[in-house]
Tab-separated table of C-alpha atoms in Angstrom:
chain	number	residue	atom	x	y	z
A	16	MET	CA	13.832	-52.740	-22.417
A	17	ASP	CA	10.097	-52.364	-21.773
A	18	TRP	CA	7.815	-49.486	-22.649
A	19	ASN	CA	7.567	-48.156	-19.089
A	20	THR	CA	11.340	-47.840	-18.898
A	21	ILE	CA	11.509	-46.126	-22.289
A	22	VAL	CA	8.869	-43.598	-21.207
A	23	SER	CA	10.391	-43.113	-17.800
A	24	GLU	CA	13.908	-42.520	-19.118
A	25	ASN	CA	12.935	-40.195	-21.948
A	26	ARG	CA	9.889	-38.348	-20.675
A	27	GLN	CA	11.750	-35.288	-19.414
A	28	GLN	CA	13.787	-34.833	-22.603
A	29	VAL	CA	10.679	-35.121	-24.796
A	30	TRP	CA	8.774	-32.782	-22.507
A	31	ARG	CA	11.529	-30.140	-22.540
A	32	THR	CA	11.838	-30.265	-26.323
A	33	ALA	CA	8.090	-29.935	-26.813
A	34	TYR	CA	7.574	-27.256	-24.186
A	35	ARG	CA	10.465	-25.096	-25.323
A	36	LEU	CA	9.127	-24.954	-28.871
A	37	LEU	CA	5.466	-24.657	-28.008
A	38	GLY	CA	5.603	-22.519	-24.888
A	39	ASN	CA	2.480	-23.752	-23.140
A	40	ASP	CA	1.317	-26.758	-21.170
A	41	ALA	CA	-1.618	-27.829	-23.284
A	42	ASP	CA	0.200	-27.960	-26.632
A	43	ALA	CA	3.324	-29.439	-25.078
A	44	ALA	CA	1.282	-32.193	-23.395
A	45	ASP	CA	-0.414	-33.066	-26.717
A	46	CYS	CA	2.937	-33.061	-28.494
A	47	PHE	CA	4.403	-35.229	-25.723
A	48	GLN	CA	1.706	-37.860	-26.295
A	49	GLU	CA	1.941	-37.679	-30.102
A	50	THR	CA	5.701	-38.199	-29.903
A	51	PHE	CA	5.509	-41.389	-27.877
A	52	ILE	CA	2.612	-42.760	-29.912
A	53	SER	CA	4.544	-42.096	-33.149
A	54	ALA	CA	7.542	-43.864	-31.630
A	55	LEU	CA	5.364	-46.888	-30.837
A	56	LYS	CA	4.264	-47.008	-34.478
A	57	VAL	CA	7.864	-46.794	-35.634
A	58	ALA	CA	8.783	-49.663	-33.287
A	59	GLU	CA	6.039	-51.822	-34.783
A	60	ARG	CA	7.596	-51.408	-38.222
A	61	GLN	CA	11.307	-51.556	-37.509
A	62	VAL	CA	13.966	-52.198	-34.909
A	63	VAL	CA	14.666	-49.150	-32.789
A	64	ARG	CA	18.332	-49.110	-31.856
A	65	ASN	CA	18.423	-45.708	-30.193
A	66	TRP	CA	15.232	-44.727	-28.413
A	67	PRO	CA	16.461	-41.356	-27.049
A	68	ALA	CA	17.525	-40.237	-30.534
A	69	LEU	CA	14.277	-41.387	-32.142
A	70	LEU	CA	12.137	-39.692	-29.488
A	71	HIS	CA	14.199	-36.538	-29.620
A	72	CYS	CA	13.846	-36.288	-33.368
A	73	LEU	CA	10.117	-37.080	-33.269
A	74	ALA	CA	9.491	-34.541	-30.500
A	75	THR	CA	11.172	-31.792	-32.522
A	76	THR	CA	9.276	-32.735	-35.679
A	77	ARG	CA	5.902	-32.955	-33.938
A	78	ALA	CA	6.461	-29.678	-32.102
A	79	LEU	CA	7.327	-27.918	-35.354
A	80	ASP	CA	4.245	-29.463	-37.012
A	81	ARG	CA	2.118	-28.136	-34.196
A	82	LEU	CA	3.683	-24.684	-34.464
A	83	ARG	CA	2.804	-24.617	-38.167
A	84	GLN	CA	-0.700	-25.781	-37.338
A	85	ARG	CA	-1.011	-22.900	-34.877
A	86	LYS	CA	0.174	-20.467	-37.513
A	87	ARG	CA	-2.503	-21.719	-39.903
A	88	GLN	CA	-5.159	-21.196	-37.287
A	89	LYS	CA	-3.840	-17.657	-37.005
A	90	GLY	CA	-5.513	-16.563	-33.762
A	91	ARG	CA	-3.387	-15.790	-30.777
A	92	PHE	CA	-3.116	-18.549	-28.283
A	93	GLU	CA	-4.196	-18.064	-24.758
A	94	THR	CA	-1.727	-19.793	-22.539
A	95	ILE	CA	-3.029	-21.458	-19.442
A	96	PRO	CA	-1.762	-19.770	-16.290
A	97	GLU	CA	0.805	-22.005	-14.647
A	98	TRP	CA	2.377	-22.422	-11.306
A	99	SER	CA	5.223	-20.241	-12.560
A	100	ALA	CA	2.736	-17.394	-12.848
A	101	VAL	CA	2.420	-17.281	-9.094
A	102	ASN	CA	6.029	-18.035	-8.298
A	103	SER	CA	7.873	-15.098	-6.793
A	104	LYS	CA	11.067	-15.985	-8.694
A	105	GLN	CA	9.607	-14.571	-11.919
A	106	PRO	CA	11.505	-11.713	-13.576
A	107	GLU	CA	9.958	-8.261	-13.712
A	108	PRO	CA	6.728	-8.256	-15.777
A	109	GLU	CA	8.172	-5.970	-18.493
A	110	GLN	CA	11.307	-8.071	-18.886
A	111	TYR	CA	9.193	-11.196	-18.930
A	112	ALA	CA	6.895	-9.779	-21.610
A	113	GLN	CA	9.839	-8.794	-23.828
A	114	ALA	CA	11.425	-12.226	-23.500
A	115	ALA	CA	8.104	-13.923	-24.198
A	116	GLU	CA	7.566	-11.775	-27.295
A	117	LEU	CA	11.042	-12.519	-28.633
A	118	SER	CA	10.548	-16.248	-28.066
A	119	ASP	CA	7.205	-16.093	-29.878
A	120	ARG	CA	8.785	-14.286	-32.806
A	121	LEU	CA	11.432	-16.957	-33.149
A	122	ARG	CA	8.811	-19.706	-32.886
A	123	GLN	CA	6.780	-18.043	-35.624
A	124	ALA	CA	9.847	-17.528	-37.785
A	125	LEU	CA	10.678	-21.231	-37.458
A	126	THR	CA	7.313	-22.111	-38.995
A	127	LYS	CA	8.342	-20.248	-42.142
A	128	LEU	CA	11.487	-22.291	-42.682
A	129	PRO	CA	11.549	-25.413	-44.831
A	130	GLU	CA	11.009	-28.438	-42.594
A	131	LYS	CA	14.582	-29.768	-42.727
A	132	GLN	CA	16.112	-26.394	-41.976
A	133	ALA	CA	13.824	-25.899	-38.997
A	134	ARG	CA	14.632	-29.335	-37.583
A	135	VAL	CA	18.380	-28.904	-38.011
A	136	PHE	CA	18.208	-25.481	-36.408
A	137	CYS	CA	16.302	-26.762	-33.365
A	138	LEU	CA	18.526	-29.788	-32.864
A	139	ARG	CA	21.653	-27.650	-33.056
A	140	PHE	CA	20.746	-24.449	-31.227
A	141	LEU	CA	18.043	-25.544	-28.824
A	142	ASP	CA	19.171	-29.086	-28.027
A	143	ASP	CA	22.950	-28.669	-28.470
A	144	LEU	CA	23.415	-31.726	-30.680
A	145	SER	CA	26.666	-31.988	-32.641
A	146	TYR	CA	26.696	-31.934	-36.438
A	147	ARG	CA	27.398	-35.660	-36.375
A	148	GLN	CA	24.495	-36.440	-34.058
A	149	ILE	CA	22.143	-34.339	-36.181
A	150	ALA	CA	23.361	-36.066	-39.330
A	151	GLN	CA	22.705	-39.473	-37.742
A	152	GLN	CA	19.259	-38.530	-36.487
A	153	MET	CA	18.158	-37.010	-39.782
A	154	GLU	CA	19.992	-39.524	-41.957
A	155	ILE	CA	21.826	-36.837	-43.936
A	156	LYS	CA	25.506	-36.066	-44.461
A	157	THR	CA	27.391	-33.994	-41.921
A	158	ASP	CA	28.232	-31.440	-44.624
A	159	ALA	CA	24.551	-31.021	-45.347
A	160	VAL	CA	23.930	-30.129	-41.706
A	161	GLY	CA	26.252	-27.144	-42.009
A	162	VAL	CA	24.595	-25.958	-45.205
A	163	LEU	CA	21.086	-26.307	-43.786
A	164	LEU	CA	22.089	-24.474	-40.623
A	165	GLN	CA	23.615	-21.617	-42.549
A	166	ARG	CA	20.484	-21.224	-44.658
A	167	ALA	CA	18.253	-21.475	-41.611
A	168	ARG	CA	20.150	-18.773	-39.762
A	169	ALA	CA	20.169	-16.441	-42.739
A	170	LYS	CA	16.437	-16.813	-43.256
A	171	LEU	CA	15.674	-16.443	-39.553
A	172	ARG	CA	17.722	-13.245	-39.376
A	173	ASP	CA	15.670	-11.791	-42.202
A	174	LEU	CA	12.401	-12.965	-40.706
A	175	LEU	CA	13.206	-11.535	-37.286
A	176	ALA	CA	14.120	-8.237	-38.883
A	177	THR	CA	10.712	-8.056	-40.485
A	178	GLU	CA	8.026	-6.563	-38.323
A	179	LEU	CA	5.444	-9.298	-37.810
A	180	THR	CA	1.758	-8.518	-37.833
A	181	PRO	CA	-0.090	-9.129	-34.552
A	182	ASN	CA	-1.862	-12.160	-36.057
A	183	GLU	CA	1.434	-13.729	-36.856
A	184	LEU	CA	2.793	-13.361	-33.361
B	3	MET	CA	20.536	-4.043	-45.887
B	4	THR	CA	23.584	-2.283	-44.428
B	5	PRO	CA	26.315	-4.238	-42.559
B	6	ASN	CA	25.168	-2.477	-39.402
B	7	GLU	CA	21.606	-3.720	-39.853
B	8	GLN	CA	22.930	-7.199	-40.518
B	9	ASN	CA	24.829	-7.128	-37.223
B	10	GLN	CA	21.699	-6.024	-35.396
B	11	ASN	CA	19.825	-8.972	-36.879
B	12	TYR	CA	22.620	-11.279	-35.824
B	13	ASP	CA	22.266	-9.959	-32.291
B	14	LEU	CA	18.502	-10.300	-32.412
B	15	LEU	CA	18.654	-13.909	-33.606
B	16	ASP	CA	21.209	-14.875	-30.972
B	17	LYS	CA	19.184	-13.122	-28.319
B	18	ALA	CA	16.021	-14.884	-29.482
B	19	ILE	CA	17.806	-18.257	-29.390
B	20	GLN	CA	19.073	-17.494	-25.910
B	21	THR	CA	15.600	-16.460	-24.737
B	22	LEU	CA	14.037	-19.596	-26.147
B	23	ARG	CA	16.723	-21.753	-24.544
B	24	GLU	CA	15.970	-20.129	-21.199
B	25	THR	CA	12.244	-20.849	-21.396
B	26	ASP	CA	10.949	-21.673	-17.938
B	27	ILE	CA	9.940	-25.306	-18.387
B	28	PRO	CA	8.025	-27.292	-15.741
B	29	ALA	CA	10.292	-30.108	-14.553
B	30	GLU	CA	7.836	-32.887	-15.322
B	31	PRO	CA	5.210	-33.472	-17.995
B	32	PRO	CA	1.618	-33.547	-16.709
B	33	PHE	CA	0.845	-36.752	-14.885
B	34	GLU	CA	-2.154	-37.463	-17.150
B	35	ALA	CA	-0.016	-37.171	-20.291
B	36	VAL	CA	2.541	-39.652	-18.940
B	37	HIS	CA	-0.209	-42.074	-18.042
B	38	ALA	CA	-1.861	-41.739	-21.438
B	39	VAL	CA	1.481	-42.586	-23.033
B	40	LEU	CA	2.057	-45.565	-20.725
B	41	ASP	CA	-1.440	-46.840	-21.486
B	42	ALA	CA	-0.909	-46.417	-25.237
B	43	ALA	CA	1.430	-49.419	-25.460
B	44	PRO	CA	-0.103	-52.774	-26.346
B	45	ASP	CA	-0.821	-55.081	-23.404
B	46	ASN	CA	2.172	-57.166	-24.332
B	47	PRO	CA	4.857	-54.698	-25.376
B	48	ARG	CA	7.283	-57.480	-26.198
B	49	PHE	CA	6.996	-56.499	-29.847
B	50	LEU	CA	10.030	-54.362	-29.066
B	51	HIS	CA	12.042	-57.561	-28.701
B	52	ARG	CA	10.114	-59.570	-31.301
B	53	SER	CA	10.940	-57.050	-33.992
B	54	PHE	CA	14.622	-57.452	-33.217
B	55	LEU	CA	14.352	-61.213	-33.626
B	56	SER	CA	12.384	-60.925	-36.832
B	57	HIS	CA	15.041	-58.749	-38.390
B	58	HIS	CA	18.111	-60.625	-37.327
B	59	LEU	CA	17.450	-64.304	-36.890
B	60	ASN	CA	16.039	-66.880	-39.195
B	61	SER	CA	13.297	-69.148	-37.916
B	62	ILE	CA	15.587	-72.060	-36.922
B	63	THR	CA	17.797	-69.748	-34.923
B	64	LYS	CA	14.671	-68.308	-33.315
B	65	ILE	CA	13.533	-71.740	-32.095
B	66	ALA	CA	17.021	-72.475	-30.769
B	67	ALA	CA	17.139	-69.103	-29.051
B	68	VAL	CA	13.726	-69.629	-27.449
B	69	LEU	CA	14.829	-73.038	-26.129
B	70	ILE	CA	18.076	-71.683	-24.765
B	71	PHE	CA	16.358	-68.716	-23.136
B	72	SER	CA	13.636	-70.944	-21.647
B	73	LEU	CA	16.149	-73.325	-20.114
B	74	GLY	CA	18.265	-70.416	-18.940
B	75	GLY	CA	15.194	-68.727	-17.484
B	76	LEU	CA	14.173	-71.858	-15.557
B	77	SER	CA	17.661	-72.262	-14.133
B	78	LEU	CA	17.727	-68.591	-13.165
B	79	LEU	CA	14.338	-68.917	-11.501
B	80	ASN	CA	15.475	-71.890	-9.433
B	81	TRP	CA	18.603	-70.036	-8.463
B	82	MET	CA	16.682	-66.913	-7.434
B	83	GLN	CA	14.218	-68.919	-5.345
B	84	SER	CA	17.137	-70.330	-3.406
B	85	LEU	CA	18.119	-66.797	-2.363
B	86	ASP	CA	16.319	-64.520	0.036
B	87	ASN	CA	13.405	-63.113	-1.868
B	88	PRO	CA	13.214	-59.262	-1.785
B	89	GLN	CA	9.406	-59.509	-2.061
B	90	THR	CA	9.221	-61.554	1.135
B	91	GLN	CA	11.603	-59.258	2.977
B	92	TYR	CA	9.662	-56.195	1.812
B	93	ALA	CA	6.392	-57.691	3.059
B	94	GLY	CA	7.981	-58.369	6.439
B	95	ILE	CA	9.426	-54.853	6.739
B	96	VAL	CA	6.158	-53.050	5.974
B	97	GLU	CA	3.935	-55.333	8.046
B	98	PRO	CA	4.220	-53.290	11.312
B	99	LEU	CA	3.541	-50.060	9.380
B	100	LEU	CA	0.401	-51.464	7.768
B	101	ASN	CA	-1.046	-53.097	10.859
B	102	ALA	CA	-0.085	-50.704	13.670
B	103	GLN	CA	-2.997	-49.252	15.618
B	104	THR	CA	-0.940	-46.128	16.272
B	105	THR	CA	2.054	-44.657	14.462
B	106	THR	CA	4.285	-41.725	15.321
B	107	CYS	CA	6.797	-40.445	12.760
B	108	GLN	CA	8.505	-37.426	11.193
B	109	VAL	CA	7.470	-36.380	7.679
B	110	THR	CA	9.508	-34.126	5.384
B	111	VAL	CA	7.933	-32.926	2.158
B	112	ASN	CA	9.806	-31.412	-0.760
B	113	THR	CA	7.676	-29.997	-3.550
B	114	VAL	CA	9.059	-27.982	-6.439
B	115	GLY	CA	8.256	-24.297	-5.895
B	116	ILE	CA	7.244	-24.667	-2.248
B	117	PRO	CA	9.631	-24.456	0.744
B	118	GLU	CA	10.506	-27.789	2.384
B	119	GLN	CA	8.183	-28.709	5.235
B	120	THR	CA	8.872	-31.021	8.164
B	121	TYR	CA	6.222	-32.042	10.638
B	122	SER	CA	5.461	-34.730	13.192
B	123	THR	CA	2.587	-37.068	12.520
B	124	GLN	CA	0.627	-39.131	14.984
B	125	PHE	CA	-1.860	-41.594	13.582
B	126	LYS	CA	-4.518	-43.531	15.420
B	127	ALA	CA	-6.618	-46.141	13.627
B	128	PRO	CA	-8.973	-46.001	11.883
B	129	GLY	CA	-8.652	-42.421	10.613
B	130	LEU	CA	-7.325	-39.934	13.150
B	131	ILE	CA	-4.231	-37.911	12.296
B	132	ARG	CA	-2.442	-35.127	14.119
B	133	HIS	CA	0.215	-33.133	12.260
B	134	SER	CA	2.334	-30.652	14.163
B	135	VAL	CA	5.124	-28.348	13.111
B	136	GLU	CA	7.583	-27.664	15.930
B	137	GLY	CA	6.599	-24.341	17.497
B	138	GLY	CA	3.993	-23.861	14.772
B	139	ALA	CA	0.587	-25.011	13.645
B	140	VAL	CA	-1.189	-28.181	14.711
B	141	GLN	CA	-3.716	-29.889	12.479
B	142	ILE	CA	-6.058	-32.623	13.656
B	143	VAL	CA	-8.044	-34.506	11.051
B	144	ASP	CA	-10.654	-37.229	11.298
B	145	PHE	CA	-10.781	-38.696	7.820
B	146	THR	CA	-13.729	-40.951	8.492
B	147	GLN	CA	-15.876	-38.068	9.800
B	148	GLY	CA	-14.651	-35.351	7.397
B	149	LYS	CA	-13.567	-33.070	10.266
B	150	MET	CA	-10.524	-30.838	10.522
B	151	LEU	CA	-9.183	-28.473	13.166
B	152	THR	CA	-6.111	-26.313	12.532
B	153	LEU	CA	-4.603	-24.461	15.475
B	154	THR	CA	-2.187	-21.589	14.937
B	155	PRO	CA	-0.640	-20.799	18.362
B	156	ALA	CA	1.141	-17.650	17.130
B	157	ARG	CA	-2.218	-16.037	16.257
B	158	LEU	CA	-4.410	-18.010	18.685
B	159	ILE	CA	-6.676	-18.981	15.827
B	160	ALA	CA	-8.566	-22.257	15.547
B	161	VAL	CA	-9.885	-23.022	12.069
B	162	GLU	CA	-12.644	-25.623	11.995
B	163	LEU	CA	-14.159	-27.415	9.052
B	164	GLU	CA	-16.723	-30.149	8.814
B	165	MET	CA	-17.573	-31.654	5.481
B	166	ALA	CA	-20.654	-33.525	4.389
B	167	SER	CA	-18.627	-36.498	3.182
B	168	PRO	CA	-15.504	-38.260	4.493
B	169	LEU	CA	-12.187	-36.816	3.344
B	170	GLN	CA	-10.677	-38.526	0.326
B	171	LYS	CA	-7.113	-37.261	0.435
B	172	GLN	CA	-5.606	-38.745	3.539
B	173	GLY	CA	-2.236	-37.106	4.051
B	174	HIS	CA	1.190	-38.364	3.158
B	175	LEU	CA	1.538	-41.182	5.691
B	176	LEU	CA	-1.818	-42.807	4.948
B	177	GLU	CA	-1.500	-42.409	1.187
B	178	ILE	CA	1.913	-44.065	1.181
B	179	LYS	CA	0.534	-46.836	3.389
B	180	LYS	CA	-2.300	-47.338	0.914
B	181	ALA	CA	0.175	-47.484	-1.987
B	182	ILE	CA	2.332	-50.037	-0.138
B	183	GLN	CA	-0.751	-52.149	0.571
B	184	GLN	CA	-1.607	-52.076	-3.141
B	185	THR	CA	1.915	-53.110	-4.152
B	186	LEU	CA	1.581	-56.145	-1.872
B	187	GLN	CA	-1.716	-57.124	-3.448
B	188	ASP	CA	-0.584	-56.502	-7.015
B	189	ASP	CA	1.255	-59.524	-8.410
B	190	SER	CA	2.892	-57.407	-11.084
B	191	SER	CA	4.632	-55.169	-8.499
B	192	ILE	CA	8.264	-56.164	-8.329
B	193	VAL	CA	10.424	-55.311	-5.330
B	194	HIS	CA	14.070	-54.618	-6.125
B	195	PHE	CA	16.904	-54.805	-3.669
B	196	VAL	CA	18.773	-51.515	-4.158
B	197	GLU	CA	21.799	-51.418	-1.886
B	198	GLU	CA	23.326	-52.037	1.501
B	199	LYS	CA	24.743	-49.089	3.419
B	200	LYS	CA	26.459	-48.677	6.772
B	201	ILE	CA	25.501	-45.612	8.818
B	202	ASP	CA	26.818	-45.168	12.391
B	203	ASP	CA	27.555	-48.893	12.849
B	204	GLN	CA	24.081	-49.785	11.644
B	205	THR	CA	23.787	-51.722	8.393
B	206	LEU	CA	20.791	-50.685	6.333
B	207	LEU	CA	19.171	-52.437	3.397
B	208	ALA	CA	17.248	-50.515	0.738
B	209	TYR	CA	14.381	-51.919	-1.325
B	210	ARG	CA	12.449	-50.162	-4.069
B	211	VAL	CA	9.002	-50.749	-5.505
B	212	SER	CA	6.984	-48.776	-8.043
B	213	HIS	CA	3.349	-47.881	-7.619
B	214	SER	CA	1.252	-46.148	-10.284
B	215	GLN	CA	1.452	-42.853	-8.377
B	216	MET	CA	4.815	-43.018	-6.672
B	217	ASP	CA	8.158	-44.773	-6.448
B	218	ILE	CA	8.802	-46.016	-2.933
B	219	THR	CA	12.208	-46.757	-1.419
B	220	LEU	CA	12.415	-48.132	2.083
B	221	TRP	CA	15.404	-48.562	4.370
B	222	ALA	CA	15.455	-51.263	7.011
B	223	ASP	CA	17.893	-52.492	9.640
B	224	ALA	CA	19.804	-55.429	8.142
B	225	ASP	CA	19.701	-57.451	11.366
B	226	THR	CA	16.131	-56.891	12.519
B	227	LEU	CA	14.462	-55.814	9.235
B	228	GLN	CA	12.888	-52.995	11.235
B	229	LEU	CA	11.699	-50.084	9.082
B	230	ILE	CA	14.003	-47.062	9.464
B	231	GLN	CA	13.029	-44.696	6.668
B	232	LEU	CA	10.562	-44.441	3.789
B	233	GLU	CA	11.074	-42.267	0.726
B	234	ALA	CA	8.292	-41.731	-1.794
B	235	ILE	CA	8.631	-39.732	-4.962
B	236	SER	CA	5.162	-38.886	-6.094
B	237	ASN	CA	4.095	-37.235	-9.317
B	238	ALA	CA	0.444	-37.185	-8.424
B	239	MET	CA	0.586	-33.411	-8.490
B	240	ASN	CA	1.758	-31.468	-11.502
B	241	SER	CA	5.134	-31.047	-9.886
B	242	ILE	CA	7.271	-33.801	-8.407
B	243	GLU	CA	6.912	-34.250	-4.674
B	244	LYS	CA	9.406	-36.127	-2.498
B	245	ILE	CA	8.274	-37.349	0.894
B	246	VAL	CA	10.656	-38.777	3.496
B	247	ILE	CA	9.207	-40.456	6.584
B	248	SER	CA	11.430	-41.534	9.464
B	249	ASP	CA	11.616	-41.989	13.268
B	250	PHE	CA	8.845	-44.566	13.320
B	251	ASP	CA	7.266	-45.658	16.560
B	252	PHE	CA	4.498	-48.226	16.203
B	253	ASN	CA	1.710	-49.039	18.671
B	254	ALA	CA	2.807	-46.569	21.341
B	255	PRO	CA	-0.201	-45.441	23.445
B	256	LEU	CA	-1.538	-42.094	22.210
B	257	ASP	CA	-3.877	-40.144	24.443
B	258	ASP	CA	-7.314	-39.291	23.039
B	259	THR	CA	-6.808	-35.640	24.005
B	260	LEU	CA	-4.190	-35.392	21.259
B	261	PHE	CA	-7.022	-35.817	18.752
B	262	SER	CA	-9.591	-33.592	20.464
B	263	PHE	CA	-11.635	-31.265	18.276
B	264	ASP	CA	-12.419	-28.928	21.184
B	265	VAL	CA	-11.169	-25.395	20.603
B	266	PRO	CA	-8.628	-24.575	23.348
B	267	ASN	CA	-9.164	-21.636	25.710
B	268	TYR	CA	-8.148	-18.194	24.445
B	269	TYR	CA	-8.339	-19.309	20.804
B	270	THR	CA	-10.656	-17.556	18.341
B	271	ALA	CA	-12.683	-20.140	16.449
B	272	ILE	CA	-13.206	-19.626	12.723
B	273	THR	CA	-15.449	-22.006	10.808
B	274	LEU	CA	-14.712	-22.604	7.148
B	275	PRO	CA	-17.649	-23.281	4.821
B	276	ASP	CA	-17.747	-26.728	3.210
B	277	PRO	CA	-15.857	-26.255	-0.103
B	278	THR	CA	-17.893	-28.975	-1.787
B	279	GLU	CA	-21.033	-26.908	-1.167
B	280	ASP	CA	-19.880	-23.289	-1.637
B	281	LEU	CA	-16.406	-22.955	-3.100
B	282	THR	CA	-16.477	-19.170	-3.441
B	283	ALA	CA	-17.453	-18.670	0.200
B	284	PHE	CA	-14.781	-21.138	1.258
B	285	TRP	CA	-12.045	-19.447	-0.736
B	286	THR	CA	-13.126	-15.964	0.367
B	287	LYS	CA	-12.769	-17.080	3.961
B	288	ILE	CA	-9.315	-18.528	3.259
B	289	LYS	CA	-8.271	-15.259	1.634
B	290	ASN	CA	-9.600	-13.174	4.526
B	291	LEU	CA	-7.899	-15.470	6.965
B	292	SER	CA	-4.515	-14.884	5.414
B	293	GLY	CA	-5.131	-11.406	4.000
B	294	GLN	CA	-2.928	-12.043	0.968
B	295	GLN	CA	-3.199	-12.491	-2.759
B	296	PHE	CA	-1.837	-16.010	-3.364
B	297	THR	CA	1.508	-14.907	-4.735
B	298	ASN	CA	4.072	-15.836	-2.122
B	299	PRO	CA	5.361	-19.448	-1.941
B	300	GLN	CA	5.476	-19.357	1.864
B	301	HIS	CA	1.920	-18.106	1.917
B	302	LEU	CA	0.853	-20.845	-0.483
B	303	THR	CA	2.360	-23.375	1.895
B	304	THR	CA	0.042	-22.105	4.614
B	305	ILE	CA	-2.943	-22.320	2.281
B	306	MET	CA	-1.929	-25.824	1.242
B	307	GLY	CA	-1.910	-26.719	4.923
B	308	TYR	CA	-5.558	-25.693	5.252
B	309	ILE	CA	-6.809	-27.352	2.103
B	310	ASN	CA	-4.608	-30.434	1.822
B	311	PRO	CA	-6.892	-32.944	3.554
B	312	PHE	CA	-9.723	-32.308	1.099
B	313	ARG	CA	-7.833	-30.970	-1.894
B	314	ASN	CA	-9.191	-33.462	-4.394
B	315	GLN	CA	-12.771	-32.766	-3.339
B	316	ILE	CA	-12.558	-29.159	-4.542
B	317	ILE	CA	-14.424	-28.770	-7.821
B	318	ASP	CA	-14.536	-25.771	-10.201
B	319	PRO	CA	-18.263	-24.863	-10.253
B	320	THR	CA	-18.044	-23.499	-13.803
B	321	ASN	CA	-16.946	-26.729	-15.480
B	322	ASN	CA	-17.087	-29.416	-12.765
B	323	GLN	CA	-13.364	-30.097	-13.090
B	324	GLN	CA	-11.365	-31.296	-10.128
B	325	LEU	CA	-8.944	-28.618	-8.915
B	326	PHE	CA	-6.531	-31.049	-7.380
B	327	GLN	CA	-3.420	-29.431	-8.840
B	328	MET	CA	-2.240	-26.254	-7.173
B	329	PRO	CA	-1.178	-24.534	-10.418
B	330	ILE	CA	-4.722	-24.951	-11.729
B	331	MET	CA	-6.395	-24.214	-8.442
B	332	ILE	CA	-4.812	-20.827	-7.800
B	333	PRO	CA	-5.874	-19.125	-11.086
B	334	VAL	CA	-9.419	-20.462	-10.701
B	335	MET	CA	-9.592	-19.165	-7.158
B	336	LYS	CA	-8.278	-15.779	-8.272
B	337	ARG	CA	-10.948	-15.683	-10.966
B	338	LEU	CA	-13.689	-16.623	-8.519
B	339	LEU	CA	-12.631	-13.825	-6.205
B	340	PHE	CA	-12.001	-11.276	-8.993
B	341	LEU	CA	-8.349	-10.829	-7.955
């Protein structure tokens, strides 16, 4: 399999993972590039048996890293207006704003979880991976997946219940 | 925390997960990002295979494997050369398209977020094109002279534009022709035979070739190798665009009057300013012409019609960036016009 095929077959999955967690074009595009470049470095060191799984895992990790980086920078991010902003299929502005705020709160809450918990949570609830697939990707036991998920959910519930300051949103 | 509050938090978390899962995600990553990633690989990306060998075979086995693969490869090469070569067949199929002095065809364009468009195209070498939508607008473009005339019969409006420089973006037919020409000149372009299909007693053969900006599939008659249909999936814009061209007629005589830039009787002539010289004036005129606020997909299709031939010559005056992509162009235009 050559590099072009690997990129071509996995680009949409990596893009979706990055965009869903980051919520804007610019960050998602950076994360997209970082993911593939990290995968290249991994391939230089070891045999890659499952490219989709590696890229999936790297995309989630890089996107979470970037979210944490954003949190450290604190300021609110200005998202670049997209095509969707002029598409008539958009929901009502108020509904859209509420959904966007809730998504942002969850993104911010994810940055406060320990790294493993955040990754497990994303792979399970955003990407629909099974416990077994998550265990394989993260090289942990299936039982541990359940424990990490439970802790992640409990902490996220508490974090979402807490009113976040505007800087944290 | 009371059980009731806990339940509310449960609901909130599930709702937040649901919202995040439903994030509106553009179908494709930006073209530039994909290219950056493709370019990031070493020139010889065979390390992907080398690393496998280095982990699993000792050096003697490696030498044996290389010998076996080399001999196998040579035999395979000889065998393939004895068959009909898809590259040769592809070159023969596209030859009339590339060398015709005139071409008439039907073009259908599917772009994400914009209604499907079908129009007839008439091309006359070296750079005259006439696009017409049945019962709708007609656009005549001279790419070498940088001239455009768009006629809207329903409103009896003739929109004229003359640019200082020749037009760079040359419409779907000519851009696909250019890409095909490049695939013929590029030794690394590989043509794949895709399939054979029977439609209405006609046997069709499909071949596919990849170009840096689009994947091209062409269908040809199995007996005559005459080109029947071309499909190009382009990601040159932010969103994926699929173009299907069919009903080809090569070298049929086309009257010069079809490409006349004279404004017909009873039409009101409107002259657009050159967007490379005064973008704000140009966009103001476009807005006044349509009287809308750039929010409706159908309306955007009309705007795209006006600006398509010179889309990649439109530059944001504030930062000198090319506004080739529609999603970037619209917000900048709104800002320029204080909308």
